[in-house]
Amino acid sequence: MKRLLFVFIIISLFMGAWTLSAAAREKPDYEKYGRIATAVVKEDFPGEDVVEYQYTGRQKVSASDVTDSFTFQVNEAGKPVTLIVKVTHSLDNKRTLSLTVEEKRG
């Protein structure tokens, strides 16, 4: 009985470690759209430093479409500019449907 319990514990630990390592290898599905948002910000503000970048969440638009939002903090001529980039895309075919950039100065 003790041997069976020991084998069960070892298998459970192995499966748990395997699941964690598989999860660590998977990239978040919004990563592609974060790269797109970053490219747009760098194109709109060439030569300026992106000080901060944050994924701010996902909103469901329809049964198959979602909008991922990203916030960027950019210094333009030494003054902070906040940009909110929203990328709407299809979960079915992984294609971008629209992209908007909202600029907040302050």
mmCIF file of C-alpha atoms in Angstrom:
data_model
loop_
_atom_site.group_PDB
_atom_site.id
_atom_site.type_symbol
_atom_site.label_atom_id
_atom_site.label_comp_id
_atom_site.label_asym_id
_atom_site.label_seq_id
_atom_site.Cartn_x
_atom_site.Cartn_y
_atom_site.Cartn_z
ATOM 1 C CA MET A 1 0.000 0.000 0.000
ATOM 2 C CA LYS A 2 2.817 2.414 0.883
ATOM 3 C CA ARG A 3 4.568 1.592 -2.393
ATOM 4 C CA LEU A 4 1.402 2.330 -4.375
ATOM 5 C CA LEU A 5 0.954 5.647 -2.562
ATOM 6 C CA PHE A 6 4.603 6.525 -3.228
ATOM 7 C CA VAL A 7 4.232 5.770 -6.959
ATOM 8 C CA PHE A 8 1.038 7.853 -7.093
ATOM 9 C CA ILE A 9 2.792 10.829 -5.452
ATOM 10 C CA ILE A 10 5.756 10.592 -7.842
ATOM 11 C CA ILE A 11 3.466 10.450 -10.873
ATOM 12 C CA SER A 12 1.427 13.388 -9.569
ATOM 13 C CA LEU A 13 4.560 15.478 -9.051
ATOM 14 C CA PHE A 14 5.835 14.598 -12.509
ATOM 15 C CA MET A 15 2.520 15.499 -14.156
ATOM 16 C CA GLY A 16 2.350 18.779 -12.237
ATOM 17 C CA ALA A 17 5.866 19.752 -13.293
ATOM 18 C CA TRP A 18 5.138 18.808 -16.902
ATOM 19 C CA THR A 19 1.948 20.904 -16.920
ATOM 20 C CA LEU A 20 3.769 23.909 -15.466
ATOM 21 C CA SER A 21 6.573 23.678 -17.999
ATOM 22 C CA ALA A 22 4.064 23.379 -20.874
ATOM 23 C CA ALA A 23 2.219 26.463 -19.615
ATOM 24 C CA ALA A 24 5.490 28.368 -19.371
ATOM 25 C CA ARG A 25 6.293 27.564 -23.019
ATOM 26 C CA GLU A 26 2.951 28.866 -24.306
ATOM 27 C CA LYS A 27 2.891 32.540 -25.199
ATOM 28 C CA PRO A 28 -0.123 34.625 -24.286
ATOM 29 C CA ASP A 29 -2.424 34.909 -27.279
ATOM 30 C CA TYR A 30 -2.342 38.708 -27.086
ATOM 31 C CA GLU A 31 1.456 38.830 -27.588
ATOM 32 C CA LYS A 32 1.141 39.102 -31.385
ATOM 33 C CA TYR A 33 -1.149 42.104 -31.018
ATOM 34 C CA GLY A 34 1.185 43.700 -28.470
ATOM 35 C CA ARG A 35 3.960 43.548 -31.067
ATOM 36 C CA ILE A 36 1.656 45.167 -33.630
ATOM 37 C CA ALA A 37 0.688 47.912 -31.142
ATOM 38 C CA THR A 38 4.359 48.536 -30.302
ATOM 39 C CA ALA A 39 5.268 48.824 -33.983
ATOM 40 C CA VAL A 40 2.504 51.396 -34.513
ATOM 41 C CA VAL A 41 3.649 53.467 -31.520
ATOM 42 C CA LYS A 42 7.272 53.385 -32.700
ATOM 43 C CA GLU A 43 6.153 54.415 -36.190
ATOM 44 C CA ASP A 44 4.062 57.312 -34.841
ATOM 45 C CA PHE A 45 6.834 58.465 -32.455
ATOM 46 C CA PRO A 46 10.132 57.707 -34.231
ATOM 47 C CA GLY A 47 13.194 58.251 -32.091
ATOM 48 C CA GLU A 48 11.166 58.730 -28.908
ATOM 49 C CA ASP A 49 11.543 56.441 -25.898
ATOM 50 C CA VAL A 50 8.707 54.142 -24.880
ATOM 51 C CA VAL A 51 8.912 54.510 -21.106
ATOM 52 C CA GLU A 52 6.164 52.104 -20.116
ATOM 53 C CA TYR A 53 4.079 49.425 -21.799
ATOM 54 C CA GLN A 54 1.183 47.517 -20.262
ATOM 55 C CA TYR A 55 -1.438 45.075 -21.477
ATOM 56 C CA THR A 56 -4.663 46.450 -20.015
ATOM 57 C CA GLY A 57 -7.121 43.728 -20.899
ATOM 58 C CA ARG A 58 -9.552 42.200 -23.338
ATOM 59 C CA GLN A 59 -13.159 42.982 -24.198
ATOM 60 C CA LYS A 60 -15.431 40.636 -26.101
ATOM 61 C CA VAL A 61 -16.953 42.393 -29.127
ATOM 62 C CA SER A 62 -18.897 39.480 -30.634
ATOM 63 C CA ALA A 63 -18.965 35.698 -30.537
ATOM 64 C CA SER A 64 -15.628 35.483 -32.349
ATOM 65 C CA ASP A 65 -14.106 38.984 -32.067
ATOM 66 C CA VAL A 66 -12.258 40.617 -29.173
ATOM 67 C CA THR A 67 -10.423 43.877 -28.521
ATOM 68 C CA ASP A 68 -7.077 43.777 -26.713
ATOM 69 C CA SER A 69 -5.981 47.087 -25.154
ATOM 70 C CA PHE A 70 -2.442 48.292 -24.496
ATOM 71 C CA THR A 71 -1.248 51.450 -22.743
ATOM 72 C CA PHE A 72 2.045 53.077 -23.660
ATOM 73 C CA GLN A 73 3.870 55.933 -21.968
ATOM 74 C CA VAL A 74 6.080 57.831 -24.413
ATOM 75 C CA ASN A 75 8.276 60.876 -23.818
ATOM 76 C CA GLU A 76 7.943 63.295 -26.702
ATOM 77 C CA ALA A 77 10.391 66.183 -26.466
ATOM 78 C CA GLY A 78 10.677 65.477 -22.733
ATOM 79 C CA LYS A 79 6.916 65.591 -22.132
ATOM 80 C CA PRO A 80 4.882 62.503 -21.240
ATOM 81 C CA VAL A 81 2.314 61.237 -23.726
ATOM 82 C CA THR A 82 -0.020 58.359 -22.916
ATOM 83 C CA LEU A 83 -1.231 56.239 -25.810
ATOM 84 C CA ILE A 84 -4.021 53.701 -25.657
ATOM 85 C CA VAL A 85 -3.849 51.229 -28.523
ATOM 86 C CA LYS A 86 -6.833 48.958 -29.140
ATOM 87 C CA VAL A 87 -6.511 46.026 -31.517
ATOM 88 C CA THR A 88 -9.716 44.271 -32.539
ATOM 89 C CA HIS A 89 -9.199 40.815 -33.973
ATOM 90 C CA SER A 90 -10.894 37.526 -34.672
ATOM 91 C CA LEU A 91 -10.239 34.577 -32.385
ATOM 92 C CA ASP A 92 -11.249 32.224 -35.207
ATOM 93 C CA ASN A 93 -8.752 33.215 -37.891
ATOM 94 C CA LYS A 94 -6.272 35.307 -35.825
ATOM 95 C CA ARG A 95 -6.577 38.287 -38.193
ATOM 96 C CA THR A 96 -6.590 41.923 -37.182
ATOM 97 C CA LEU A 97 -9.876 43.675 -37.918
ATOM 98 C CA SER A 98 -9.062 47.191 -36.715
ATOM 99 C CA LEU A 99 -6.555 49.193 -34.749
ATOM 100 C CA THR A 100 -7.107 52.535 -32.992
ATOM 101 C CA VAL A 101 -4.714 54.826 -31.177
ATOM 102 C CA GLU A 102 -5.938 57.333 -28.609
ATOM 103 C CA GLU A 103 -3.492 59.973 -27.436
ATOM 104 C CA LYS A 104 -3.640 61.677 -24.029
ATOM 105 C CA ARG A 105 -1.252 64.480 -23.249
ATOM 106 C CA GLY A 106 -0.645 65.654 -19.787
#
